[in-house]
Short mmCIF file of C-alpha atoms in Angstrom, two decimals:
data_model
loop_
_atom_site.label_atom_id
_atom_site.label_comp_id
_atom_site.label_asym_id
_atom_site.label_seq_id
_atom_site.Cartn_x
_atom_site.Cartn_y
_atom_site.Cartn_z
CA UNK A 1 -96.44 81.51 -37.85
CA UNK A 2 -93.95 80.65 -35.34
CA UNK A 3 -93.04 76.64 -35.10
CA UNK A 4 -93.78 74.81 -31.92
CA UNK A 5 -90.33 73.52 -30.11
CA UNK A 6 -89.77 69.49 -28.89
CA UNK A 7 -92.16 68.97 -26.65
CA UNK A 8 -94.82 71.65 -27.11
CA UNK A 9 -97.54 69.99 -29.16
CA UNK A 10 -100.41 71.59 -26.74
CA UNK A 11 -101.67 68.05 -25.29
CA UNK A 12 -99.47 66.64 -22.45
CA UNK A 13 -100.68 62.85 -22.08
CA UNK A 14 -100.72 62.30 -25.77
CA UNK A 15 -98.82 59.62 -28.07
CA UNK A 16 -95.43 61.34 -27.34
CA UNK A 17 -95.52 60.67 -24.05
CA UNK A 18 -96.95 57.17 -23.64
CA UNK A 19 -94.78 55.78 -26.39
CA UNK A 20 -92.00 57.52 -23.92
CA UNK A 21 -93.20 55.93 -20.92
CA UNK A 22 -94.14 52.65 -22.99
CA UNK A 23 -90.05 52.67 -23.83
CA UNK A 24 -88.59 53.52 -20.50
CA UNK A 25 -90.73 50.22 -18.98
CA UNK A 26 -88.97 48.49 -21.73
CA UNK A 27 -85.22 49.51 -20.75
CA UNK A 28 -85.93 48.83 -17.13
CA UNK A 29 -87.85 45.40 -17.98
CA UNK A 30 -84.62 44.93 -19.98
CA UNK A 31 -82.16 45.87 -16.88
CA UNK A 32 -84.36 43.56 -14.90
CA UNK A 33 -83.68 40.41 -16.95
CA UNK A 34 -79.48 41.37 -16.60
CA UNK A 35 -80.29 41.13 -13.16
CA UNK A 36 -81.32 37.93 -13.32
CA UNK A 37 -79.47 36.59 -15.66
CA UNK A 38 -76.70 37.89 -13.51
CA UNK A 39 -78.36 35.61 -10.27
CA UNK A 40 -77.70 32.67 -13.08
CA UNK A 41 -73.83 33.04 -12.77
CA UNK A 42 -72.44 30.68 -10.04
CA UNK A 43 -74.93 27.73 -11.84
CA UNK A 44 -74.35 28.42 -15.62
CA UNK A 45 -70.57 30.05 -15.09
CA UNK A 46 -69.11 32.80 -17.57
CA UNK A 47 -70.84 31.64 -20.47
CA UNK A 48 -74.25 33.09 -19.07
CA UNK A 49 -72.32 36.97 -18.91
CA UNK A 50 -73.31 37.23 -22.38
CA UNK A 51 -77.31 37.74 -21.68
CA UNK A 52 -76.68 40.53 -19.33
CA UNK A 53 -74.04 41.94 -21.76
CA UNK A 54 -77.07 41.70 -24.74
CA UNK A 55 -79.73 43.02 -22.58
CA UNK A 56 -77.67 45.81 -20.95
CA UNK A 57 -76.60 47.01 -24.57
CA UNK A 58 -80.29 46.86 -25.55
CA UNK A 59 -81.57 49.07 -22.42
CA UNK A 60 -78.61 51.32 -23.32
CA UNK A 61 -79.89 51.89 -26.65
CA UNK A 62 -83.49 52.46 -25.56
CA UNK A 63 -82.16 55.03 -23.20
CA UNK A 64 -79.57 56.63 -25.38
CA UNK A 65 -82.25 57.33 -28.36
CA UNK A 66 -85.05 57.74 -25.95
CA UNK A 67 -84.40 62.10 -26.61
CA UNK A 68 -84.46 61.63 -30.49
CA UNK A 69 -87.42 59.45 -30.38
CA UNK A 70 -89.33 61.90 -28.40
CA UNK A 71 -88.56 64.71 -30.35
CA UNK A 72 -89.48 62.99 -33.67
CA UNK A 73 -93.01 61.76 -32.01
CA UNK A 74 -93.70 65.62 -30.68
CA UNK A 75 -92.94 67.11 -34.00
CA UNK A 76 -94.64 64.06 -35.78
CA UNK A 77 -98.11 65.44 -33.69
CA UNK A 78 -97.39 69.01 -34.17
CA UNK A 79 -97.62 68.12 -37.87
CA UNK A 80 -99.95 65.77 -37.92
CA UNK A 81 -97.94 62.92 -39.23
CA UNK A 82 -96.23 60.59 -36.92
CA UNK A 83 -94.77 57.48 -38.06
CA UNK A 84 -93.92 54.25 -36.05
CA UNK A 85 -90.01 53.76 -35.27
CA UNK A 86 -90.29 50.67 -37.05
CA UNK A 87 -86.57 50.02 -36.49
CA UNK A 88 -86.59 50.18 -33.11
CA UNK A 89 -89.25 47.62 -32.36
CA UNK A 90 -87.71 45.26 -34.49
CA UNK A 91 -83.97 45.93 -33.02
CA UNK A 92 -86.10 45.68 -29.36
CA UNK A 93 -87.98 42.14 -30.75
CA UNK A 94 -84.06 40.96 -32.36
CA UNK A 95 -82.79 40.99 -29.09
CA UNK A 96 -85.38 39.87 -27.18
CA UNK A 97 -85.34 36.40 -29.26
CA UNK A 98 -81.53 36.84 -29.52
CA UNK A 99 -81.64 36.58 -25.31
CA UNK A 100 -84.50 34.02 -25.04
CA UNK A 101 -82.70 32.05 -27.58
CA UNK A 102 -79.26 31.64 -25.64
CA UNK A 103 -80.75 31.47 -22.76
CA UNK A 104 -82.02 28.11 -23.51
CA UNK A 105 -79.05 26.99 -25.46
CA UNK A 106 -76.96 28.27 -22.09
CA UNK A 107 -78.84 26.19 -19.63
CA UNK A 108 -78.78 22.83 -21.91
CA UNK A 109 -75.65 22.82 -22.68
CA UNK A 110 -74.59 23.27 -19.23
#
């Protein structure tokens, strides 16, 4: 029996591909918040560069392993076994609270 390549797990639409869509809204959510954090600049000053330099990093991950990720998911489903990339959410949640966090200290101390 031939194996099934990346990809080719005979339903488009399932896990693989939400959980790829579901990531890519979380890189641009991601870029979004450097924007803004970027709009912060001329009130905060050069202290407040090192949200967008956190977040930017983060969406860079997300799209750098975003390949990988898919490919483990579509061969997870081919063989009926997919497991959650548990270290990715919790990288993803670690800099989310890393960002919220000096955020705040960034705007009180300034």
């Amino acid at each position: 029996m031939a194996s099934r390549a990346p990809g080719h797990h005979g339903d488009p639409g399932l896990q693989p591909e939400r959980t790829a869509l579901a990531w890519g809204r979380t890189m641009l959510a991601l870029v979004t918040a450097s924007a803004f954090f970027l709009r912060w600049l001329p009130t905060y000053g050069p202290p407040i560069l090192v949200l967008p330099v956190i977040s930017g990093s983060a969406a860079l991950a997300i799209y750098l392993t975003q390949r990988r990720r898919y490919q483990a998911r579509s061969h997870g489903l081919a063989g009926e076994s997919i497991e959650a990339d548990l270290t990715a959410v919790l990288w993803t949640a670690f800099a989310g609270v890393v960002l919220g966090g000096l955020g705040i200290v960034v705007v009180l101390v300034s």
